[in-house]
Short mmCIF file of N, CA, C and O in Angstrom, two decimals:
data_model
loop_
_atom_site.label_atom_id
_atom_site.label_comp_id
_atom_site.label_asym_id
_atom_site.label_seq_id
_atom_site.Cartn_x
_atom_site.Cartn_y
_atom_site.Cartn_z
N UNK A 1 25.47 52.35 29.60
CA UNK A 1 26.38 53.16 30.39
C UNK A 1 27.81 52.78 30.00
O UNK A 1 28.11 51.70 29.51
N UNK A 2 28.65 53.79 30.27
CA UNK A 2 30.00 53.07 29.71
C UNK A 2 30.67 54.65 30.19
O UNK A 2 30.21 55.77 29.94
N UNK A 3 31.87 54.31 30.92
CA UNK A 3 33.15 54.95 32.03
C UNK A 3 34.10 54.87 30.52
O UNK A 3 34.28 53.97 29.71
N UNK A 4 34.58 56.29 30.63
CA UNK A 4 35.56 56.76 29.77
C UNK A 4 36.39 58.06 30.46
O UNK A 4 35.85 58.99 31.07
N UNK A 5 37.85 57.90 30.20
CA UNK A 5 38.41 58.41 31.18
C UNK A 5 39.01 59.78 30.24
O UNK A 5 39.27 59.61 29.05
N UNK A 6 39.18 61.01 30.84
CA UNK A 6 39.71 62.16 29.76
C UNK A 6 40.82 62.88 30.59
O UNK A 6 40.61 63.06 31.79
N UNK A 7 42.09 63.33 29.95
CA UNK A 7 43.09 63.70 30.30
C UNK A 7 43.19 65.19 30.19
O UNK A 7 42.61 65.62 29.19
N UNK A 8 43.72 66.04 30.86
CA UNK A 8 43.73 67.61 30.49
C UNK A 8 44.38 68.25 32.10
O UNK A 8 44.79 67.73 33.14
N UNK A 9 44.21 69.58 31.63
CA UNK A 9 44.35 70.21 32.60
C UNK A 9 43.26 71.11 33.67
O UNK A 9 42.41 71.88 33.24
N UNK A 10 43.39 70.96 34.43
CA UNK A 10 42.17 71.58 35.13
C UNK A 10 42.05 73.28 35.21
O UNK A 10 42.98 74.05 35.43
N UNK A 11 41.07 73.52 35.04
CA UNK A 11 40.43 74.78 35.61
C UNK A 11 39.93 74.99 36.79
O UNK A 11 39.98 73.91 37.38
N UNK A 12 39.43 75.89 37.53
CA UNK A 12 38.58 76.31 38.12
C UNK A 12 38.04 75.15 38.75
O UNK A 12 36.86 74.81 38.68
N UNK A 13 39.04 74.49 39.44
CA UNK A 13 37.96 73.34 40.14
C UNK A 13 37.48 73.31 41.44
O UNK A 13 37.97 73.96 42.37
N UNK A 14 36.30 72.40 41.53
CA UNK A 14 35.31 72.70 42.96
C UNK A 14 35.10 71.15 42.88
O UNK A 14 34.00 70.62 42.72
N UNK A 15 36.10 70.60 42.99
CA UNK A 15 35.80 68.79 43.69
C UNK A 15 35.46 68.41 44.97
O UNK A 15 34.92 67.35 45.29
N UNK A 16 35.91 69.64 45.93
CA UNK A 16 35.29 69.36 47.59
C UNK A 16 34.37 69.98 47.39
O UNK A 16 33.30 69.36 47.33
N UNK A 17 34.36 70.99 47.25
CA UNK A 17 33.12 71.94 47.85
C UNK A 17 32.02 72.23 46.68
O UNK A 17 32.49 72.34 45.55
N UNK A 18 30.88 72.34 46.78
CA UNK A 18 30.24 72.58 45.17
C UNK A 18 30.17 74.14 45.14
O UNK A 18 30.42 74.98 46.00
N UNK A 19 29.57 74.29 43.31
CA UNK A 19 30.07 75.65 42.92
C UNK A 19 28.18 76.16 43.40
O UNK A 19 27.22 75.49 43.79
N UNK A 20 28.35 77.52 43.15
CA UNK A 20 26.82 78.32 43.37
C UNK A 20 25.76 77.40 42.91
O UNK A 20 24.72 77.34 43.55
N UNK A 21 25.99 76.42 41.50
CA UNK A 21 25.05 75.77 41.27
C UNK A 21 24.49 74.52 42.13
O UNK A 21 23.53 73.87 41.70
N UNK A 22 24.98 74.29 43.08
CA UNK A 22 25.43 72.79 43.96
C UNK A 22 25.66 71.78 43.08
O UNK A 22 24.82 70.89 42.94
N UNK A 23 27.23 71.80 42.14
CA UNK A 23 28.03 71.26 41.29
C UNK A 23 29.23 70.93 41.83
O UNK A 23 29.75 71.91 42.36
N UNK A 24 29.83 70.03 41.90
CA UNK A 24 31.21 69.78 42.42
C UNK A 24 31.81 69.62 40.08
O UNK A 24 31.41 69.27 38.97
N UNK A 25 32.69 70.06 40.65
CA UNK A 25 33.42 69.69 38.73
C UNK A 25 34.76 70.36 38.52
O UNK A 25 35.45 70.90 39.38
N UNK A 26 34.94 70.26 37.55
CA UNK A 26 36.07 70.98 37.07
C UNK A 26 36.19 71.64 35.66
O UNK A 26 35.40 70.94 35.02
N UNK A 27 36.66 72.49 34.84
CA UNK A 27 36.68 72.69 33.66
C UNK A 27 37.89 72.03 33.08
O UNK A 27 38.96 72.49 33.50
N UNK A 28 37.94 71.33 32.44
CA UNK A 28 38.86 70.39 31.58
C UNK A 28 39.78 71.13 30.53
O UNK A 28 38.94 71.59 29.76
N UNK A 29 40.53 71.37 30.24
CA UNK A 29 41.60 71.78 29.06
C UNK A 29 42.27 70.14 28.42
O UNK A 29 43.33 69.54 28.57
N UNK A 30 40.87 69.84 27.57
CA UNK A 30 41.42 68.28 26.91
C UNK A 30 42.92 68.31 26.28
O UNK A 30 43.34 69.27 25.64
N UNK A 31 43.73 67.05 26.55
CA UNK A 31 44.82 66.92 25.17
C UNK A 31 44.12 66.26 24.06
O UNK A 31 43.00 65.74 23.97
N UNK A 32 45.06 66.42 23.25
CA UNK A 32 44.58 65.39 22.03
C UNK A 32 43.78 64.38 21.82
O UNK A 32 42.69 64.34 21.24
N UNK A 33 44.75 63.09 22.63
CA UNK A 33 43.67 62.39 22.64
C UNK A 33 42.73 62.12 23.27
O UNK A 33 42.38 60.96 23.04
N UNK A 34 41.87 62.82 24.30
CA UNK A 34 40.84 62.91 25.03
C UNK A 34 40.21 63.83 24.56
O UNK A 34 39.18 64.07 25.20
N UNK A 35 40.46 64.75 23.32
CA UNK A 35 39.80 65.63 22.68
C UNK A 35 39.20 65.00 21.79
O UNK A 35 38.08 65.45 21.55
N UNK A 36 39.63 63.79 20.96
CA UNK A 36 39.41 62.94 20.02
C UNK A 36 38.53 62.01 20.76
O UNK A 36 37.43 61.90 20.22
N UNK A 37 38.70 61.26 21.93
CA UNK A 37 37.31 60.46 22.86
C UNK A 37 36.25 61.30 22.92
O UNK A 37 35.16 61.03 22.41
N UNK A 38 36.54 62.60 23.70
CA UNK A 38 35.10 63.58 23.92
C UNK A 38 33.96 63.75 22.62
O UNK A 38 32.73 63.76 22.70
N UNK A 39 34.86 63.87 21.38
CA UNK A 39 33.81 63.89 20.12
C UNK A 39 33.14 62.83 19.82
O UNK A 39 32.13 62.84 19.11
N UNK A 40 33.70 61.71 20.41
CA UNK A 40 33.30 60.60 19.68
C UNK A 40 32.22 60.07 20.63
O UNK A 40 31.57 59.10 20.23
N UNK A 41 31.97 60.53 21.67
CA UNK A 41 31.00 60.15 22.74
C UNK A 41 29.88 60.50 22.51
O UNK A 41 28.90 59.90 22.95
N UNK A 42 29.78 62.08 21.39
CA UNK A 42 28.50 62.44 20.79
C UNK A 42 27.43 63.05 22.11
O UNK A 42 26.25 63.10 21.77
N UNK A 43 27.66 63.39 23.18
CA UNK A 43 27.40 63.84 24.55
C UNK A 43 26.66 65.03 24.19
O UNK A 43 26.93 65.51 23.09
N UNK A 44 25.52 65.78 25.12
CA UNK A 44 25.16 67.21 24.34
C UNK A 44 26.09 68.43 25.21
O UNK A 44 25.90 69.64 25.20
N UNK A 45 27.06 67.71 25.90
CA UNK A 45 28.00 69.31 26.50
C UNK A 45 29.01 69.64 25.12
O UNK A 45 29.64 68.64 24.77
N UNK A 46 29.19 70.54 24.52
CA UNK A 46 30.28 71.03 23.78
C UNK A 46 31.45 71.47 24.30
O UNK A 46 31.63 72.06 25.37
N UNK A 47 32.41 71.07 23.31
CA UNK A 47 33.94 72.00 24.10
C UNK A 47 33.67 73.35 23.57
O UNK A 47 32.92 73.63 22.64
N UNK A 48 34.65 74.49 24.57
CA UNK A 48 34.77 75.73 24.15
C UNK A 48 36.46 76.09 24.28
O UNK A 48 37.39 75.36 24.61
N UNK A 49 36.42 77.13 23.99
CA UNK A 49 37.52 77.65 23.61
C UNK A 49 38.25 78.56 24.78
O UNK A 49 37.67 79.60 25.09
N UNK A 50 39.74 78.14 25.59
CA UNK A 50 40.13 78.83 26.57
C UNK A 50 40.76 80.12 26.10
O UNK A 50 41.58 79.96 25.20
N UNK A 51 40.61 81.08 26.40
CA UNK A 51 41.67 82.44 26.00
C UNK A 51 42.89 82.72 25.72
O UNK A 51 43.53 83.33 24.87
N UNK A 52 43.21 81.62 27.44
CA UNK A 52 44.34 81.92 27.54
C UNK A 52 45.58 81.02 27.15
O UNK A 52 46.78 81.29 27.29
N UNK A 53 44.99 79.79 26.59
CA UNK A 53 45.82 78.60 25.65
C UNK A 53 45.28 78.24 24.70
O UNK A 53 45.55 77.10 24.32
N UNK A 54 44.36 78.99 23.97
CA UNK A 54 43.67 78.49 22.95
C UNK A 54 43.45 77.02 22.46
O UNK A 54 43.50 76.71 21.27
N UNK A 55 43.19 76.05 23.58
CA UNK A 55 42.63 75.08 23.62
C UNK A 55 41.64 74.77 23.83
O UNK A 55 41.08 75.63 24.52
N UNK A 56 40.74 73.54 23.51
CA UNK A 56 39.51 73.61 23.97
C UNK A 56 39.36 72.81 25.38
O UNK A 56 40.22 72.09 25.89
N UNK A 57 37.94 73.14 25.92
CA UNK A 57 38.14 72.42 27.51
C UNK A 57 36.48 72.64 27.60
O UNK A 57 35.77 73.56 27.19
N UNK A 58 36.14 71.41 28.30
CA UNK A 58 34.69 70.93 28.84
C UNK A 58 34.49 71.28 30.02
O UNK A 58 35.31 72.05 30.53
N UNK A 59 33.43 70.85 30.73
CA UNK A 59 33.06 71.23 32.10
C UNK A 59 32.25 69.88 32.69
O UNK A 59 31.20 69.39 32.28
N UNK A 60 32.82 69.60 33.42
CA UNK A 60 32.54 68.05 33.93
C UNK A 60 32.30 68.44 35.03
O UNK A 60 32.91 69.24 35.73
N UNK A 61 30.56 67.37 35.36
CA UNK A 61 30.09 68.09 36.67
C UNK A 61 29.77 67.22 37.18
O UNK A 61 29.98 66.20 36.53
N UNK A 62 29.04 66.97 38.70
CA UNK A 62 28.43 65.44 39.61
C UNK A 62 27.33 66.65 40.14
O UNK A 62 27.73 67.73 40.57
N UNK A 63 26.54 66.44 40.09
CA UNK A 63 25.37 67.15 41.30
C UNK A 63 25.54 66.71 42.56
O UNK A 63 25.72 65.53 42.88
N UNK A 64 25.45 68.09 43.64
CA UNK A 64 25.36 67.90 44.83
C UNK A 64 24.57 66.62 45.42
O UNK A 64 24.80 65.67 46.17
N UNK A 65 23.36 67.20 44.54
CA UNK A 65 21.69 66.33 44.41
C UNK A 65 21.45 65.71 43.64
O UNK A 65 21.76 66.03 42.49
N UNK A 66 20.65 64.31 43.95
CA UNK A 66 19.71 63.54 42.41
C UNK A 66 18.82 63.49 43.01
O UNK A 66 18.80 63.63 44.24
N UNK A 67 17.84 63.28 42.27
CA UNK A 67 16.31 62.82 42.69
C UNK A 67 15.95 61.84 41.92
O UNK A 67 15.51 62.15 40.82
N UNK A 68 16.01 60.69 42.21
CA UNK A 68 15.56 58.90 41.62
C UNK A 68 13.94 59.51 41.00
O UNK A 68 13.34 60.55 41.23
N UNK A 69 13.64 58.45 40.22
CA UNK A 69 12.36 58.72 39.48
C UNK A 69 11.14 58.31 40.72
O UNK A 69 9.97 58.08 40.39
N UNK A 70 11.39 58.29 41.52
CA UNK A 70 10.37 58.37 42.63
C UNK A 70 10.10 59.48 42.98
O UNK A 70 8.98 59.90 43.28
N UNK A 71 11.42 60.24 42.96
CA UNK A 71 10.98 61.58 43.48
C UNK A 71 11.97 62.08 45.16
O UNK A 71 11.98 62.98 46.00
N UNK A 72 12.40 61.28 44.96
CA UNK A 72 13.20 60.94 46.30
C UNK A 72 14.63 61.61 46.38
O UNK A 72 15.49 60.88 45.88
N UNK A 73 15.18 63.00 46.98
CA UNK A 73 16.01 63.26 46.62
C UNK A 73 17.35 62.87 47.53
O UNK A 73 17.06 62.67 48.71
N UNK A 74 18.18 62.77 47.33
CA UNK A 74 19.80 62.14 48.13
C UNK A 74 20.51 63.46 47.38
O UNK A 74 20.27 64.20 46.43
N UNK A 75 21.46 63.31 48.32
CA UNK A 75 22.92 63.84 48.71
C UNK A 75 23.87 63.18 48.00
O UNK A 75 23.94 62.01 48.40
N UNK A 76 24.71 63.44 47.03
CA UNK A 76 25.94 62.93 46.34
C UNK A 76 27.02 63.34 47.23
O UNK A 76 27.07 64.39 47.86
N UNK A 77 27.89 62.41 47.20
CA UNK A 77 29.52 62.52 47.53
C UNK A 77 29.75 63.43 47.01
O UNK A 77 29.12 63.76 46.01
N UNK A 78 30.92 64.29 47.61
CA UNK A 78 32.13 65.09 46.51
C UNK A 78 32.59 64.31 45.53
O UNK A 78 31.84 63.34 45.49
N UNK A 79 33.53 64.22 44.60
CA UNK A 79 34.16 63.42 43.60
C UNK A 79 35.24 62.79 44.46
O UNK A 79 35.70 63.53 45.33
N UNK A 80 35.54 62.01 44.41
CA UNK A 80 36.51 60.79 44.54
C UNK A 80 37.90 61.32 43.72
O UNK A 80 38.04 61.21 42.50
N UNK A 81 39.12 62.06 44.84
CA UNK A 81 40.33 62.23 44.53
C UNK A 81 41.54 61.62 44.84
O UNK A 81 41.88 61.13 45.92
N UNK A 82 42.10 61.68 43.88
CA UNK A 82 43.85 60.52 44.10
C UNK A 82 44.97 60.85 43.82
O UNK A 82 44.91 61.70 42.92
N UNK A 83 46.26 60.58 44.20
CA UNK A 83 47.29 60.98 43.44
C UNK A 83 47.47 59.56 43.04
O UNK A 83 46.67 58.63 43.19
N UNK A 84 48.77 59.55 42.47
CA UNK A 84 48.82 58.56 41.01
C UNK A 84 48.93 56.71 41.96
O UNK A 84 48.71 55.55 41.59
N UNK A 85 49.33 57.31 43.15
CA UNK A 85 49.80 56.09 43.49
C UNK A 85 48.51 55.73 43.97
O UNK A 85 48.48 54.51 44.12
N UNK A 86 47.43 56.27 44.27
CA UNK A 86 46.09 55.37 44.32
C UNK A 86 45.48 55.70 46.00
O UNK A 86 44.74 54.95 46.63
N UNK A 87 45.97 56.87 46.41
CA UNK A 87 45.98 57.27 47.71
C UNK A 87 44.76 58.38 47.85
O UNK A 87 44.39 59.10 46.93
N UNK A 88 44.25 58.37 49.08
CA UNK A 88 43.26 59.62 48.91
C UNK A 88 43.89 60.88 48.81
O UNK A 88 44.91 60.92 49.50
N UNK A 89 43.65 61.94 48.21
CA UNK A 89 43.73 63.06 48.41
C UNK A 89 42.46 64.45 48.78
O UNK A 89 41.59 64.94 48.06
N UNK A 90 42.80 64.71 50.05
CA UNK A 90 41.49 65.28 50.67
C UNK A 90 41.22 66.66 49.87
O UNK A 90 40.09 66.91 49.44
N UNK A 91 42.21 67.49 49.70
CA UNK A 91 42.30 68.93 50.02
C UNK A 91 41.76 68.96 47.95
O UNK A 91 41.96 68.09 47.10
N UNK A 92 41.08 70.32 47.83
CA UNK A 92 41.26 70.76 46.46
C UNK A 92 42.26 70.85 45.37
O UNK A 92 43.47 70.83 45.55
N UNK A 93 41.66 70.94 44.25
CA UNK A 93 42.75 70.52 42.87
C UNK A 93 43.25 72.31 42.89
O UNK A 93 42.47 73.13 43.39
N UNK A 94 44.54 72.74 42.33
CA UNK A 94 44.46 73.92 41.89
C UNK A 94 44.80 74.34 40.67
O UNK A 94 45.67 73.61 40.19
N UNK A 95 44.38 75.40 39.80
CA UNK A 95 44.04 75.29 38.85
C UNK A 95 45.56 75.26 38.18
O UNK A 95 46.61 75.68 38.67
N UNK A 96 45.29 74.56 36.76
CA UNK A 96 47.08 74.18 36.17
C UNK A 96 47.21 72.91 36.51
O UNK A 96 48.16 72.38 35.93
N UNK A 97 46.53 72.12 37.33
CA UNK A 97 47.55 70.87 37.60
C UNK A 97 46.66 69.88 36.68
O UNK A 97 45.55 70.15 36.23
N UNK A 98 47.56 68.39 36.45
CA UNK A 98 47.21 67.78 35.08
C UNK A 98 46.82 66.66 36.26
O UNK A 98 47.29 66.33 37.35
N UNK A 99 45.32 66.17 35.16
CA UNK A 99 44.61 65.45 35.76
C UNK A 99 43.66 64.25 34.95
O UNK A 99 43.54 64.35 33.73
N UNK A 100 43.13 63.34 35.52
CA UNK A 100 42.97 62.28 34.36
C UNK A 100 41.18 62.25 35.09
O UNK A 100 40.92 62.05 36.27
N UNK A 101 40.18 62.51 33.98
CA UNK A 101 38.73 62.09 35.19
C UNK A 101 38.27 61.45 34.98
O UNK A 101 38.04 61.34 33.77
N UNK A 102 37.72 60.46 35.88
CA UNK A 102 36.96 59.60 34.99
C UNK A 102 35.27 59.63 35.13
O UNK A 102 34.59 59.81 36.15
N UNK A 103 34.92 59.43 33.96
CA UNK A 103 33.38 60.42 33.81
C UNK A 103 32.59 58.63 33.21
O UNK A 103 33.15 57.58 32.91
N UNK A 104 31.28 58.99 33.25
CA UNK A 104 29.76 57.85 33.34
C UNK A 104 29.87 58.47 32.11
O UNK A 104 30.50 59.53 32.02
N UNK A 105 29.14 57.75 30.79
CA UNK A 105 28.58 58.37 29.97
C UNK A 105 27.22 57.67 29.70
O UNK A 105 27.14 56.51 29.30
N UNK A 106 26.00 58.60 30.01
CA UNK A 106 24.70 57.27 30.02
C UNK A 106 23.73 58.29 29.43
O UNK A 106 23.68 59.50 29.64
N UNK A 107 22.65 57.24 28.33
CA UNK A 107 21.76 57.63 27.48
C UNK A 107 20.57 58.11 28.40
O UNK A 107 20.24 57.54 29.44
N UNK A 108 20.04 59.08 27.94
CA UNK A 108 18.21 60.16 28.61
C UNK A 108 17.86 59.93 27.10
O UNK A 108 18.43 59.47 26.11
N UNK A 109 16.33 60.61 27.48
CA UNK A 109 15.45 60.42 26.23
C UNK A 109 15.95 61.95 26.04
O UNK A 109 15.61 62.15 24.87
N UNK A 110 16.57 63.15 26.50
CA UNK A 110 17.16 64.05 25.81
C UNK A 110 18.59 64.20 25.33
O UNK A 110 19.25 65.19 24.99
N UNK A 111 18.89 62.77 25.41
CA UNK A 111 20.33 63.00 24.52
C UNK A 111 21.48 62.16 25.56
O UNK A 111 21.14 61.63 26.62
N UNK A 112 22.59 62.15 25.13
CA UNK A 112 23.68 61.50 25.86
C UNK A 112 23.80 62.45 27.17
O UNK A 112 23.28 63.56 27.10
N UNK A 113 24.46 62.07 28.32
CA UNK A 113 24.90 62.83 29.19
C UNK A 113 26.14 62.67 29.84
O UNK A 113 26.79 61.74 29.35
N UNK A 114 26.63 63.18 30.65
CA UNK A 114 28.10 62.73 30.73
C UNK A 114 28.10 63.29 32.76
O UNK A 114 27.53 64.24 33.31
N UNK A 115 28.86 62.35 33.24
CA UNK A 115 28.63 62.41 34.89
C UNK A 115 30.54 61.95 35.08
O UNK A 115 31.22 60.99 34.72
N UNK A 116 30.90 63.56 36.05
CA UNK A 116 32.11 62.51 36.45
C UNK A 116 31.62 62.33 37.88
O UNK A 116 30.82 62.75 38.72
N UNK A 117 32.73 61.32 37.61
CA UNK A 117 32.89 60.27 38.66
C UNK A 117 34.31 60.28 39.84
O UNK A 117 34.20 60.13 41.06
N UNK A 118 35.47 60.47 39.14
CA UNK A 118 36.28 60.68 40.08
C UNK A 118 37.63 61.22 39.21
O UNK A 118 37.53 61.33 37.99
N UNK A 119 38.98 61.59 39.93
CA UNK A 119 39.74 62.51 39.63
C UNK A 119 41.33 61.44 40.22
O UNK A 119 41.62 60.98 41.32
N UNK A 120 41.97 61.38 39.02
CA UNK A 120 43.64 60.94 39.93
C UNK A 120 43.98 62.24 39.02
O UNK A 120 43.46 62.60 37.96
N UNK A 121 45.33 62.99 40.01
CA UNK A 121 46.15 63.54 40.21
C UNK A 121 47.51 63.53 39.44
O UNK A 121 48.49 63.36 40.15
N UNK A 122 47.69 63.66 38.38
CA UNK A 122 49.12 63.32 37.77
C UNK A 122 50.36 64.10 38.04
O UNK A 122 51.49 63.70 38.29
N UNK A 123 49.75 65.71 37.88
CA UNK A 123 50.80 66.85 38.24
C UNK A 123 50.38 67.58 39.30
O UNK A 123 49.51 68.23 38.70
N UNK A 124 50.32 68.01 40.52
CA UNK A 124 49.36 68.76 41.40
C UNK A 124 50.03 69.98 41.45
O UNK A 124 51.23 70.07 41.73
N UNK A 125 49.23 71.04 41.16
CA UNK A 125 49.30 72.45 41.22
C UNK A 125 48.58 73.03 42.97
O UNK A 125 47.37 73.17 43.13
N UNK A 126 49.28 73.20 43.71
CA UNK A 126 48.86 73.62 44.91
C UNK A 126 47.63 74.84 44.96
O UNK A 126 47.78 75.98 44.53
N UNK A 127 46.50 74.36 45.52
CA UNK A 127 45.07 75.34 45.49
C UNK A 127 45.37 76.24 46.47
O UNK A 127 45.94 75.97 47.52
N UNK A 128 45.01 77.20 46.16
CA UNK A 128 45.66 78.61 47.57
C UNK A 128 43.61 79.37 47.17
O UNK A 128 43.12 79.93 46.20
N UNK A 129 43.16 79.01 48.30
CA UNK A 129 41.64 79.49 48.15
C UNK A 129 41.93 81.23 48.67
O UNK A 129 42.66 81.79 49.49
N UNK A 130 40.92 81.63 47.69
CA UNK A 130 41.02 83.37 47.55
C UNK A 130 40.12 84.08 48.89
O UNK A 130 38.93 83.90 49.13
N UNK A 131 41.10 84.93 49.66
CA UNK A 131 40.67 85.98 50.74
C UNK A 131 40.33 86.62 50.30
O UNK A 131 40.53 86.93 49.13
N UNK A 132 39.34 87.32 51.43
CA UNK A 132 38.21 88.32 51.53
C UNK A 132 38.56 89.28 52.33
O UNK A 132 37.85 89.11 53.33
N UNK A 133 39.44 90.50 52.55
CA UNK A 133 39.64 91.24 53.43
C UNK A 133 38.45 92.17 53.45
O UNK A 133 37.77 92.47 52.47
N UNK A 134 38.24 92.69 54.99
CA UNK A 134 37.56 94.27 54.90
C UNK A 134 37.91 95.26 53.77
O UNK A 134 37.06 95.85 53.10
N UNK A 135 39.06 95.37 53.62
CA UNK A 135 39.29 96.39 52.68
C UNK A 135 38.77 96.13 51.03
O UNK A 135 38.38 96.96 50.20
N UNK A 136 38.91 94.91 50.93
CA UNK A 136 37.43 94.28 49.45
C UNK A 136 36.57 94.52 49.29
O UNK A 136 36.05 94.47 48.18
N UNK A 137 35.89 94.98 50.53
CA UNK A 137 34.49 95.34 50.50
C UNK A 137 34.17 96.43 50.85
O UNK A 137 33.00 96.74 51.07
N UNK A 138 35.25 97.29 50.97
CA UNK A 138 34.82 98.93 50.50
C UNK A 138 35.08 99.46 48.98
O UNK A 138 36.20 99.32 48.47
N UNK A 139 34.15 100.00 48.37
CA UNK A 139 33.84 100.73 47.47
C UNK A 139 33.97 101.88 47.07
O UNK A 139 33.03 102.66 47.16
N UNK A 140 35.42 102.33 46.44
CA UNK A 140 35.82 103.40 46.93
C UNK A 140 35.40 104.82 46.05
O UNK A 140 35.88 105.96 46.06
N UNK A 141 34.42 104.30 45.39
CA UNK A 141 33.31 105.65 45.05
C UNK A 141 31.88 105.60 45.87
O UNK A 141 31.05 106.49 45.70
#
């Protein structure tokens, strides 16, 4: 096992709450040199390519759920968030703000895997979660 930490910008993140998959994560927009760690970790997630900065960026996830080789399933924490000075931060990341994660990297008999672990805060981009009015949900054909 071995904790390696990657720098970027966030996407689309769901660190409180998990996504449809019961995933808490974020999508990563690596810099340089955390683009240069991610390869070298040899992990089976690939980077892809963002549209809209033509950079590449990962998807770093924690399961809601594990199930121990007993069979026994538990409840995971949300991810563990901070701003720089080492303080909790409760509320969601929003997307744009620069962030440092720090992720597990541990061997399966199908390959490397990669688990984050927790999130400090360097630049915070304020999360404004998206409304649902009545009028959204008419269909106007």
């Amino acid at each position: 096992m071995q904790i390696v930490y990657l720098r970027g910008t966030a996407l689309w993140p769901n660190l409180t709450d998990p996504d449809k998959f019961d995933n808490f994560g974020t999508n990563l927009i690596l810099d340089d040199e955390s683009l240069a760690i991610f390869r070298n970790l040899k992990v089976k997630a690939k980077p892809k390519i963002d549209t809209k900065s033509n950079r590449q960026y990962v998807r770093l996830n924690r399961k809601r759920y594990r199930t121990d080789k007993d069979g026994v399933r538990t409840e995971n924490t949300p991810v563990k968030i901070v701003d720089k000075d080492g303080n909790d931060h409760e509320d969601n990341v929003g997307n744009g703000s620069t962030i440092v994660c720090k992720c597990i990297v541990y061997d399966t008999t199908a390959g490397r895997g990669m688990r984050l672990e927790a999130v400090m805060i360097e630049e915070l981009k304020a999360y404004s979660k998206p409304t649902i009015t009545a009028a959204d949900n008419i269909v106007p054909f």
